[in-house]
Coordinates of N, CA and C in Angstrom, one line a residue:
X1050 N 0.8 -1.2 0.0 CA 0.0 0.0 0.0 C 0.9 1.2 0.0
X1051 N 0.5 2.2 -0.8 CA 1.2 3.5 -0.8 C 1.0 4.2 0.5
X1052 N 2.0 5.0 0.9 CA 1.7 5.8 2.2 C 0.6 6.7 1.9
X1053 N -0.2 6.9 3.0 CA -1.3 7.9 2.9 C -0.9 9.3 3.1
X1054 N -1.6 10.2 2.5 CA -1.3 11.6 2.8 C -1.8 11.9 4.2
X1055 N -1.3 13.0 4.7 CA -1.8 13.4 6.0 C -3.3 13.6 6.0
X1056 N -3.8 14.2 4.9 CA -5.2 14.5 4.8 C -6.1 13.2 4.7
X1057 N -5.6 12.2 4.0 CA -6.2 10.9 4.0 C -6.3 10.2 5.3
X1058 N -5.2 10.2 6.0 CA -5.2 9.6 7.4 C -6.1 10.4 8.3
X1059 N -6.1 11.7 8.2 CA -7.0 12.5 9.1 C -8.4 12.1 8.8
X1060 N -8.8 12.0 7.6 CA -10.2 11.6 7.2 C -10.5 10.2 7.8
X1061 N -9.6 9.3 7.8 CA -9.8 8.0 8.4 C -10.1 8.1 9.9
X1062 N -9.3 8.9 10.6 CA -9.4 9.1 12.0 C -10.8 9.8 12.3
X1063 N -11.1 10.8 11.5 CA -12.4 11.5 11.7 C -13.6 10.5 11.5
X1064 N -13.5 9.6 10.5 CA -14.6 8.7 10.3 C -14.6 7.7 11.5
X1065 N -13.5 7.3 12.0 CA -13.4 6.4 13.2 C -14.1 7.1 14.4
X1066 N -13.8 8.3 14.6 CA -14.4 9.1 15.7 C -15.9 9.1 15.5
X1067 N -16.4 9.4 14.3 CA -17.8 9.5 14.0 C -18.5 8.2 14.2
X1068 N -17.8 7.1 14.1 CA -18.4 5.8 14.2 C -18.6 5.4 15.7
X1069 N -18.0 6.1 16.6 CA -18.1 5.9 18.0 C -19.6 6.2 18.4
X1070 N -20.3 5.4 19.1 CA -21.7 5.7 19.4 C -21.8 7.1 20.1
X1071 N -22.9 7.8 19.7 CA -23.1 9.2 20.0 C -23.1 9.4 21.6
X1072 N -23.6 8.4 22.3 CA -23.7 8.6 23.8 C -22.3 8.6 24.4
X1073 N -21.4 8.0 23.8 CA -20.0 8.0 24.3 C -19.3 9.3 23.9
X1074 N -19.5 9.7 22.6 CA -18.9 11.0 22.2 C -19.4 12.1 23.0
X1075 N -20.7 12.1 23.3 CA -21.3 13.2 24.0 C -20.9 13.2 25.5
X1076 N -20.5 12.1 26.0 CA -20.0 12.0 27.4 C -18.6 12.4 27.6
X1077 N -17.9 12.6 26.5 CA -16.5 13.0 26.5 C -16.4 14.5 26.6
X1078 N -15.6 15.0 27.6 CA -15.4 16.4 27.7 C -13.9 16.7 28.1
X1079 N -13.5 17.8 27.7 CA -12.1 18.2 28.0 C -11.1 17.2 27.5
X1080 N -11.3 16.8 26.3 CA -10.3 15.8 25.6 C -10.2 16.2 24.2
X1081 N -9.0 16.0 23.7 CA -8.7 16.2 22.3 C -8.1 15.0 21.7
X1082 N -8.3 14.8 20.4 CA -7.7 13.7 19.6 C -6.8 14.3 18.6
X1083 N -5.6 13.9 18.6 CA -4.6 14.5 17.7 C -3.9 13.3 16.9
X1084 N -3.3 13.7 15.8 CA -2.6 12.8 15.0 C -1.2 13.2 14.9
X1085 N -0.3 12.3 15.1 CA 1.2 12.5 15.0 C 1.7 11.5 14.0
X1086 N 2.8 11.8 13.3 CA 3.4 10.9 12.4 C 4.0 9.7 13.1
X1087 N 4.8 10.0 14.1 CA 5.5 8.9 14.8 C 5.5 9.2 16.3
X1088 N 5.5 8.2 17.2 CA 5.6 8.3 18.6 C 7.1 8.7 18.9
X1089 N 7.2 9.5 20.0 CA 8.5 9.8 20.5 C 8.9 8.8 21.6
X1090 N 10.2 8.9 22.0 CA 10.6 8.1 23.2 C 9.8 8.4 24.4
X1091 N 9.4 9.7 24.6 CA 8.6 10.1 25.7 C 7.2 9.4 25.6
X1092 N 6.7 9.2 24.4 CA 5.4 8.6 24.3 C 5.5 7.1 24.7
X1093 N 6.6 6.4 24.3 CA 6.8 5.0 24.7 C 6.9 4.9 26.3
X1094 N 7.7 5.9 26.8 CA 7.8 5.9 28.3 C 6.5 6.1 29.0
X1095 N 5.7 7.0 28.4 CA 4.4 7.3 29.0 C 3.5 6.0 28.9
X1096 N 3.5 5.3 27.8 CA 2.7 4.1 27.7 C 3.1 3.0 28.7
X1097 N 4.4 3.0 29.0 CA 4.9 2.0 30.0 C 4.9 2.4 31.4
X1098 N 4.5 3.7 31.7 CA 4.5 4.2 33.0 C 3.4 3.5 33.9
X1099 N 3.8 3.3 35.1 CA 2.8 2.6 36.0 C 1.5 3.4 36.2
X1100 N 1.6 4.8 36.0 CA 0.4 5.6 36.1 C -0.5 5.6 34.9
X1101 N 0.1 5.1 33.8 CA -0.6 5.1 32.5 C -1.6 3.9 32.4
X1102 N -2.6 4.1 31.6 CA -3.5 3.0 31.3 C -2.9 2.2 30.2
X1103 N -1.8 2.7 29.5 CA -1.2 2.0 28.4 C -1.6 2.6 27.1
X1104 N -1.2 1.9 26.1 CA -1.5 2.4 24.7 C -1.9 1.2 23.8
X1105 N -2.2 1.6 22.6 CA -2.5 0.5 21.6 C -1.2 0.2 20.9
X1106 N -1.0 -1.1 20.9 CA 0.3 -1.6 20.2 C 0.0 -2.6 19.2
X1107 N 0.9 -2.7 18.2 CA 1.0 -3.8 17.2 C 2.5 -4.2 17.2
X1108 N 2.8 -5.3 17.7 CA 4.1 -5.7 18.0 C 4.8 -4.7 18.8
X1109 N 5.9 -4.1 18.3 CA 6.6 -3.0 19.1 C 6.2 -1.6 18.6
X1110 N 5.2 -1.5 17.8 CA 4.7 -0.2 17.3 C 3.6 0.3 18.2
X1111 N 3.8 1.6 18.6 CA 2.8 2.3 19.3 C 1.8 2.9 18.4
X1112 N 0.5 2.5 18.4 CA -0.5 3.0 17.5 C -1.3 4.2 18.1
X1113 N -1.5 4.1 19.4 CA -2.2 5.2 20.0 C -1.9 5.3 21.5
X1114 N -2.2 6.5 22.0 CA -1.8 6.7 23.4 C -2.9 7.6 24.1
X1115 N -3.3 7.3 25.3 CA -4.2 8.2 26.1 C -3.4 8.8 27.1
X1116 N -3.4 10.1 27.2 CA -2.7 10.9 28.3 C -3.7 11.7 29.0
X1117 N -4.0 11.4 30.2 CA -5.0 12.1 31.0 C -5.4 11.4 32.2
X1118 N -6.5 11.9 32.8 CA -7.0 11.4 34.0 C -8.4 10.8 33.6
X1119 N -8.5 9.5 33.8 CA -9.8 8.8 33.4 C -10.9 9.3 34.2
X1120 N -12.1 9.2 33.7 CA -13.3 9.6 34.4 C -13.4 9.0 35.8
X1121 N -13.2 7.7 36.0 CA -13.3 7.2 37.4 C -12.2 7.7 38.4
X1122 N -11.1 8.2 37.8 CA -10.0 8.7 38.7 C -10.2 10.2 39.0
X1123 N -11.1 10.8 38.4 CA -11.3 12.2 38.7 C -12.1 12.4 40.0
X1124 N -11.7 13.3 40.8 CA -12.4 13.5 42.0 C -13.1 14.9 42.0
X1125 N -13.9 15.1 43.0 CA -14.7 16.3 43.1 C -14.0 17.6 42.7
X1126 N -12.7 17.7 43.1 CA -11.9 18.9 42.8 C -11.3 19.0 41.5
X1127 N -11.5 18.0 40.6 CA -11.0 18.0 39.3 C -11.6 19.2 38.5
X1128 N -10.7 20.0 37.9 CA -11.2 21.1 37.1 C -10.8 20.9 35.7
X1129 N -11.6 21.4 34.8 CA -11.4 21.3 33.4 C -10.2 22.2 33.0
X1130 N -9.0 21.7 33.2 CA -7.8 22.5 33.0 C -7.2 22.1 31.7
X1131 N -6.1 21.5 31.7 CA -5.4 21.0 30.5 C -6.2 19.8 30.0
X1132 N -6.6 19.7 28.7 CA -7.4 18.6 28.2 C -6.6 17.3 28.2
X1133 N -7.3 16.2 28.4 CA -6.7 14.9 28.1 C -6.5 14.8 26.6
X1134 N -5.5 14.0 26.3 CA -5.1 13.9 24.9 C -5.1 12.4 24.4
X1135 N -5.8 12.1 23.3 CA -5.6 10.8 22.6 C -4.8 11.1 21.4
X1136 N -3.7 10.4 21.3 CA -2.8 10.6 20.1 C -2.9 9.3 19.2
X1137 N -3.1 9.5 17.9 CA -3.1 8.4 17.0 C -1.9 8.6 16.1
X1138 N -1.1 7.5 15.9 CA 0.1 7.6 15.1 C 0.0 7.0 13.7
X1139 N 0.3 7.8 12.8 CA 0.1 7.5 11.3 C 1.2 6.4 10.9
X1140 N 2.4 6.7 11.1 CA 3.5 5.8 10.6 C 3.3 4.4 11.1
X1141 N 3.1 4.1 12.4 CA 3.0 2.8 12.9 C 1.8 2.0 12.3
X1142 N 0.7 2.8 12.1 CA -0.5 2.1 11.4 C -0.1 1.7 10.0
X1143 N 0.6 2.5 9.3 CA 1.0 2.2 7.9 C 1.9 1.0 7.9
X1144 N 2.9 0.9 8.8 CA 3.8 -0.2 8.8 C 3.2 -1.5 9.3
X1145 N 2.2 -1.4 10.1 CA 1.6 -2.7 10.7 C 0.5 -3.2 9.8
X1146 N -0.1 -2.4 9.0 CA -1.3 -2.8 8.2 C -1.1 -2.4 6.8
X1147 N -0.8 -3.4 5.9 CA -0.5 -3.1 4.5 C -1.7 -2.9 3.7
X1148 N -2.8 -3.5 4.1 CA -4.1 -3.3 3.3 C -4.8 -2.1 3.9
X1149 N -5.4 -1.3 3.0 CA -6.1 -0.1 3.4 C -7.3 -0.4 4.3
X1150 N -8.1 -1.4 3.9 CA -9.2 -1.8 4.7 C -8.8 -2.2 6.1
X1151 N -7.8 -3.0 6.2 CA -7.3 -3.4 7.5 C -6.8 -2.2 8.3
X1152 N -6.1 -1.3 7.7 CA -5.6 0.0 8.4 C -6.8 0.8 8.9
X1153 N -7.8 0.9 8.1 CA -9.0 1.7 8.5 C -9.7 1.0 9.7
X1154 N -9.8 -0.3 9.7 CA -10.4 -1.1 10.8 C -9.5 -0.9 12.1
X1155 N -8.2 -0.9 11.9 CA -7.4 -0.8 13.1 C -7.3 0.6 13.6
X1156 N -7.4 1.6 12.8 CA -7.5 3.0 13.3 C -8.8 3.1 14.2
X1157 N -9.9 2.5 13.7 CA -11.1 2.5 14.5 C -10.9 1.8 15.8
X1158 N -10.2 0.7 15.8 CA -9.9 0.0 17.1 C -9.1 0.8 18.0
X1159 N -8.1 1.5 17.4 CA -7.2 2.3 18.2 C -8.0 3.4 18.9
X1160 N -8.9 4.1 18.1 CA -9.7 5.1 18.7 C -10.6 4.6 19.9
X1161 N -11.2 3.5 19.6 CA -12.1 2.9 20.7 C -11.2 2.5 21.9
X1162 N -10.1 1.9 21.7 CA -9.2 1.5 22.7 C -8.8 2.7 23.6
X1163 N -8.4 3.8 23.0 CA -8.0 5.0 23.8 C -9.1 5.7 24.4
X1164 N -10.3 5.7 23.8 CA -11.5 6.3 24.4 C -11.8 5.4 25.6
X1165 N -11.7 4.1 25.5 CA -11.9 3.2 26.6 C -11.1 3.6 27.8
X1166 N -9.8 4.0 27.6 CA -9.0 4.4 28.7 C -9.6 5.7 29.4
X1167 N -10.1 6.6 28.6 CA -10.7 7.8 29.1 C -11.9 7.4 30.1
X1168 N -12.6 6.3 29.7 CA -13.7 5.9 30.5 C -13.3 4.9 31.7
X1169 N -11.9 4.7 31.8 CA -11.4 4.0 32.9 C -11.1 2.5 32.7
X1170 N -11.2 2.0 31.4 CA -10.9 0.6 31.1 C -9.4 0.4 30.9
X1171 N -8.9 -0.6 31.5 CA -7.5 -0.9 31.3 C -7.2 -1.8 30.1
X1172 N -6.0 -1.9 29.8 CA -5.6 -2.7 28.5 C -6.2 -4.1 28.5
X1173 N -6.1 -4.8 29.7 CA -6.6 -6.2 29.7 C -8.1 -6.2 29.3
X1174 N -8.9 -5.4 29.9 CA -10.3 -5.3 29.7 C -10.6 -5.0 28.2
X1175 N -9.8 -4.0 27.7 CA -10.0 -3.6 26.3 C -9.6 -4.7 25.3
X1176 N -8.5 -5.4 25.6 CA -8.1 -6.5 24.7 C -9.1 -7.7 24.8
X1177 N -9.7 -7.9 26.0 CA -10.7 -8.9 26.1 C -11.9 -8.6 25.2
X1178 N -12.2 -7.3 25.1 CA -13.3 -6.8 24.3 C -13.0 -6.7 22.8
X1179 N -11.8 -7.0 22.4 CA -11.4 -7.0 21.0 C -10.8 -5.7 20.6
X1180 N -10.4 -4.9 21.5 CA -9.8 -3.6 21.2 C -8.4 -3.5 21.8

């Protein structure tokens, strides 16, 4: 498969977000979803951190990362300050999934996986659910 343009990959991510059931999208607040070409060393460290819910992986490739405080971990004094961030990585998706349809499916899984972290689900639970 030829590498996707940034615009093509952005459309795939937008479509994956739109496919998330409305009730979940509406329940999300103070969170942004961003696209990066590649994860940094800091991103890998964050995914491996004991405080982290983890990330979406394919072999040694980091596909997505949730950075924030999950809803169950927020307490009464939590203020909508710095938004939580879900990052989706373009390069790892392209390297792991050679077929466009498979890549589109996996971007969707990555989005759901990281949104699951926002709602307090850990990696084990999400993998059990197929994400």
